[in-house]
Tab-separated table of C-alpha atoms in Angstrom:
chain	number	residue	atom	x	y	z
A	1	UNK	CA	97.123	110.644	91.335
A	2	UNK	CA	97.710	113.983	90.113
A	3	UNK	CA	100.201	115.222	91.855
A	4	UNK	CA	102.613	112.634	91.845
A	5	UNK	CA	102.030	109.685	89.732
A	6	UNK	CA	101.351	111.434	87.031
A	7	UNK	CA	104.656	112.959	86.678
A	8	UNK	CA	106.980	110.584	87.996
A	9	UNK	CA	105.181	108.262	84.884
A	10	UNK	CA	106.662	111.166	82.572
A	11	UNK	CA	109.210	111.082	83.738
A	12	UNK	CA	109.868	107.495	83.122
A	13	UNK	CA	108.631	107.593	79.703
A	14	UNK	CA	111.079	110.394	79.111
A	15	UNK	CA	114.001	108.236	80.135
A	16	UNK	CA	112.711	105.560	78.227
A	17	UNK	CA	113.166	107.362	75.361
A	18	UNK	CA	116.381	108.556	76.026
A	19	UNK	CA	116.878	104.504	76.078
A	20	UNK	CA	115.847	104.514	72.400
A	21	UNK	CA	119.605	105.136	70.869
A	22	UNK	CA	121.456	103.143	73.137
A	23	UNK	CA	118.763	100.029	72.299
A	24	UNK	CA	118.925	100.894	68.924
A	25	UNK	CA	120.911	98.011	67.602
A	26	UNK	CA	119.651	95.206	69.464
A	27	UNK	CA	116.428	94.010	68.970
A	28	UNK	CA	115.750	92.164	71.501
A	29	UNK	CA	116.184	95.160	73.423
A	30	UNK	CA	113.778	97.478	71.557
A	31	UNK	CA	111.403	95.026	72.096
A	32	UNK	CA	110.791	95.527	75.360
A	33	UNK	CA	111.605	99.375	75.733
A	34	UNK	CA	108.690	99.721	72.651
A	35	UNK	CA	106.720	96.759	75.059
A	36	UNK	CA	107.189	98.914	78.851
A	37	UNK	CA	107.036	101.825	76.545
A	38	UNK	CA	103.174	100.925	75.877
A	39	UNK	CA	102.605	99.339	79.558
A	40	UNK	CA	103.572	103.091	80.485
A	41	UNK	CA	101.524	105.213	77.988
A	42	UNK	CA	98.397	102.674	78.917
A	43	UNK	CA	99.338	103.376	83.364
A	44	UNK	CA	99.286	106.880	82.459
A	45	UNK	CA	96.301	107.632	80.524
A	46	UNK	CA	94.204	104.591	83.323
A	47	UNK	CA	95.701	107.343	85.643
A	48	UNK	CA	94.123	110.232	83.394
A	49	UNK	CA	91.001	107.678	83.583
A	50	UNK	CA	91.546	107.696	87.288
A	51	UNK	CA	91.750	110.683	88.353
A	52	UNK	CA	89.127	111.892	85.518
A	53	UNK	CA	86.445	109.823	87.017
A	54	UNK	CA	87.035	111.027	90.481
A	55	UNK	CA	87.130	115.072	90.035
A	56	UNK	CA	83.195	113.412	87.942
A	57	UNK	CA	82.916	117.039	86.400
A	58	UNK	CA	79.347	116.302	85.417
A	59	UNK	CA	77.672	116.940	89.422
A	60	UNK	CA	78.581	120.535	88.015
A	61	UNK	CA	77.576	120.530	84.254
A	62	UNK	CA	73.812	119.159	85.572
A	63	UNK	CA	73.434	118.942	89.165
A	64	UNK	CA	73.589	116.099	91.592
A	65	UNK	CA	69.871	113.983	90.701
A	66	UNK	CA	70.668	114.046	86.059
A	67	UNK	CA	74.016	112.666	87.052
A	68	UNK	CA	72.239	110.265	89.074
A	69	UNK	CA	69.684	109.801	86.335
A	70	UNK	CA	72.383	109.488	83.316
A	71	UNK	CA	74.623	107.030	85.972
A	72	UNK	CA	71.201	104.879	85.898
A	73	UNK	CA	70.706	105.008	82.572
A	74	UNK	CA	74.879	104.333	81.068
A	75	UNK	CA	74.425	100.986	83.767
A	76	UNK	CA	70.821	100.641	82.078
A	77	UNK	CA	72.464	101.445	77.817
A	78	UNK	CA	75.237	98.924	78.713
A	79	UNK	CA	73.972	95.884	81.201
A	80	UNK	CA	70.782	93.838	79.531
A	81	UNK	CA	70.531	92.618	82.718
A	82	UNK	CA	69.994	93.483	85.350
A	83	UNK	CA	66.809	96.433	85.427
A	84	UNK	CA	68.065	99.625	86.880
A	85	UNK	CA	64.907	101.392	88.320
A	86	UNK	CA	65.948	105.311	90.465
A	87	UNK	CA	63.847	106.559	92.759
A	88	UNK	CA	63.856	109.745	93.836
A	89	UNK	CA	62.078	113.558	95.561
A	90	UNK	CA	64.968	115.165	94.442
A	91	UNK	CA	64.923	118.313	92.683
A	92	UNK	CA	68.226	119.301	90.108
A	93	UNK	CA	70.422	119.962	92.106
A	94	UNK	CA	69.773	120.103	95.811
A	95	UNK	CA	71.096	121.626	98.949
A	96	UNK	CA	74.605	119.533	100.221
A	97	UNK	CA	77.935	120.556	99.613
A	98	UNK	CA	79.747	120.004	96.488
A	99	UNK	CA	82.193	116.687	98.561
A	100	UNK	CA	78.649	115.481	99.955
A	101	UNK	CA	77.680	115.098	96.836
A	102	UNK	CA	80.883	113.138	94.558
A	103	UNK	CA	81.535	111.117	97.367
A	104	UNK	CA	77.251	110.625	97.573
A	105	UNK	CA	77.575	110.163	94.222
A	106	UNK	CA	80.946	107.484	94.506
A	107	UNK	CA	78.749	105.625	97.136
A	108	UNK	CA	75.889	104.749	94.557
A	109	UNK	CA	77.823	103.824	91.905
A	110	UNK	CA	79.657	101.623	93.314
A	111	UNK	CA	76.659	100.087	95.163
A	112	UNK	CA	74.898	99.854	91.399
A	113	UNK	CA	78.549	98.569	90.178
A	114	UNK	CA	78.731	96.064	92.731
A	115	UNK	CA	74.534	94.198	92.459
A	116	UNK	CA	75.402	94.230	88.299
A	117	UNK	CA	78.894	92.959	89.357
A	118	UNK	CA	78.132	90.061	91.732
A	119	UNK	CA	74.340	89.569	92.412
A	120	UNK	CA	73.168	88.056	89.556
A	121	UNK	CA	70.404	89.753	89.961
A	122	UNK	CA	66.864	90.150	87.792
A	123	UNK	CA	65.950	93.888	89.462
A	124	UNK	CA	67.735	96.592	91.231
A	125	UNK	CA	66.470	99.960	92.476
A	126	UNK	CA	67.977	102.573	93.686
A	127	UNK	CA	65.946	104.898	96.130
A	128	UNK	CA	66.846	108.043	97.267
A	129	UNK	CA	64.701	110.320	99.691
A	130	UNK	CA	65.317	113.865	100.887
A	131	UNK	CA	64.441	114.550	105.067
A	132	UNK	CA	64.269	117.895	104.621
A	133	UNK	CA	63.093	118.980	108.737
A	134	UNK	CA	66.486	117.087	109.277
A	135	UNK	CA	68.253	117.850	106.561
A	136	UNK	CA	69.327	114.334	106.103
A	137	UNK	CA	69.376	111.560	102.968
A	138	UNK	CA	67.890	108.184	102.788
A	139	UNK	CA	69.998	105.754	100.295
A	140	UNK	CA	68.322	102.409	99.761
A	141	UNK	CA	70.512	100.183	96.735
A	142	UNK	CA	68.002	97.544	96.284
A	143	UNK	CA	68.699	93.914	94.592
A	144	UNK	CA	67.012	90.437	93.687
A	145	UNK	CA	70.090	88.709	93.413
A	146	UNK	CA	72.398	85.679	95.161
A	147	UNK	CA	73.035	88.096	98.274
A	148	UNK	CA	76.556	88.330	100.264
A	149	UNK	CA	77.364	86.701	102.517
A	150	UNK	CA	77.037	87.690	106.195
A	151	UNK	CA	81.148	88.286	106.508
A	152	UNK	CA	81.944	90.229	103.372
A	153	UNK	CA	78.804	92.190	104.990
A	154	UNK	CA	80.065	92.538	108.150
A	155	UNK	CA	83.410	94.089	106.917
A	156	UNK	CA	85.158	91.042	106.862
A	157	UNK	CA	86.277	89.825	103.314
A	158	UNK	CA	85.018	92.212	102.446
A	159	UNK	CA	86.259	94.412	98.738
A	160	UNK	CA	88.039	97.144	98.763
A	161	UNK	CA	84.925	98.604	97.016
A	162	UNK	CA	83.311	98.151	100.005
A	163	UNK	CA	86.152	99.671	101.977
A	164	UNK	CA	84.962	102.893	100.233
A	165	UNK	CA	81.567	102.974	100.690
A	166	UNK	CA	82.102	102.701	104.090
A	167	UNK	CA	84.921	105.282	105.094
A	168	UNK	CA	83.125	107.528	102.491
A	169	UNK	CA	79.427	107.307	105.135
A	170	UNK	CA	81.757	107.437	107.217
A	171	UNK	CA	83.621	110.686	106.960
A	172	UNK	CA	79.402	111.940	105.294
A	173	UNK	CA	77.870	111.283	109.055
A	174	UNK	CA	76.484	108.696	108.107
A	175	UNK	CA	76.203	104.917	108.333
A	176	UNK	CA	75.975	101.612	105.798
A	177	UNK	CA	73.676	98.984	106.016
A	178	UNK	CA	74.470	95.822	104.136
A	179	UNK	CA	71.913	92.929	104.943
A	180	UNK	CA	70.313	90.141	103.157
A	181	UNK	CA	66.250	89.367	102.642
A	182	UNK	CA	66.958	85.822	103.990
A	183	UNK	CA	68.528	85.400	107.216
A	184	UNK	CA	70.097	82.438	106.477
A	185	UNK	CA	72.356	84.477	104.597
């Protein structure tokens, strides 16, 4: 996004700016041009936000654990329901590669967001535990919501968020398991 899309958006913005003098006497064309320039400015701003959110500077500044605590606090503050709890045995800055911390953060963020968006849950519990002997992490996100269809849990008809989570977990060498509490679901 940073290297290819945003520069092209800036170039488009500059080219549209050049059109202004050609359409200044045509009210309808000026209105269309202004609308397109506003849409382009919005697209540029959105891609900048995506780039910033992808980087996850908060992990650099306050550490992985505090970043997760902040994430849970953020979602708790913007939504009354569900209540979100975080349980962990992590130090402030677990000894994990930065890329792993960023991927883990994104996986957890997406799982929380999915629970908020789709589950209609009253409670969401995020649990993260480090097995020091094996140097592995077990992350569980559970909720008391409506559950998912088996086809989505198994990867069929899965949304982009679930696909991204599966891929990130695979790259980390882990496994993503999605299950319903009620086997009938």
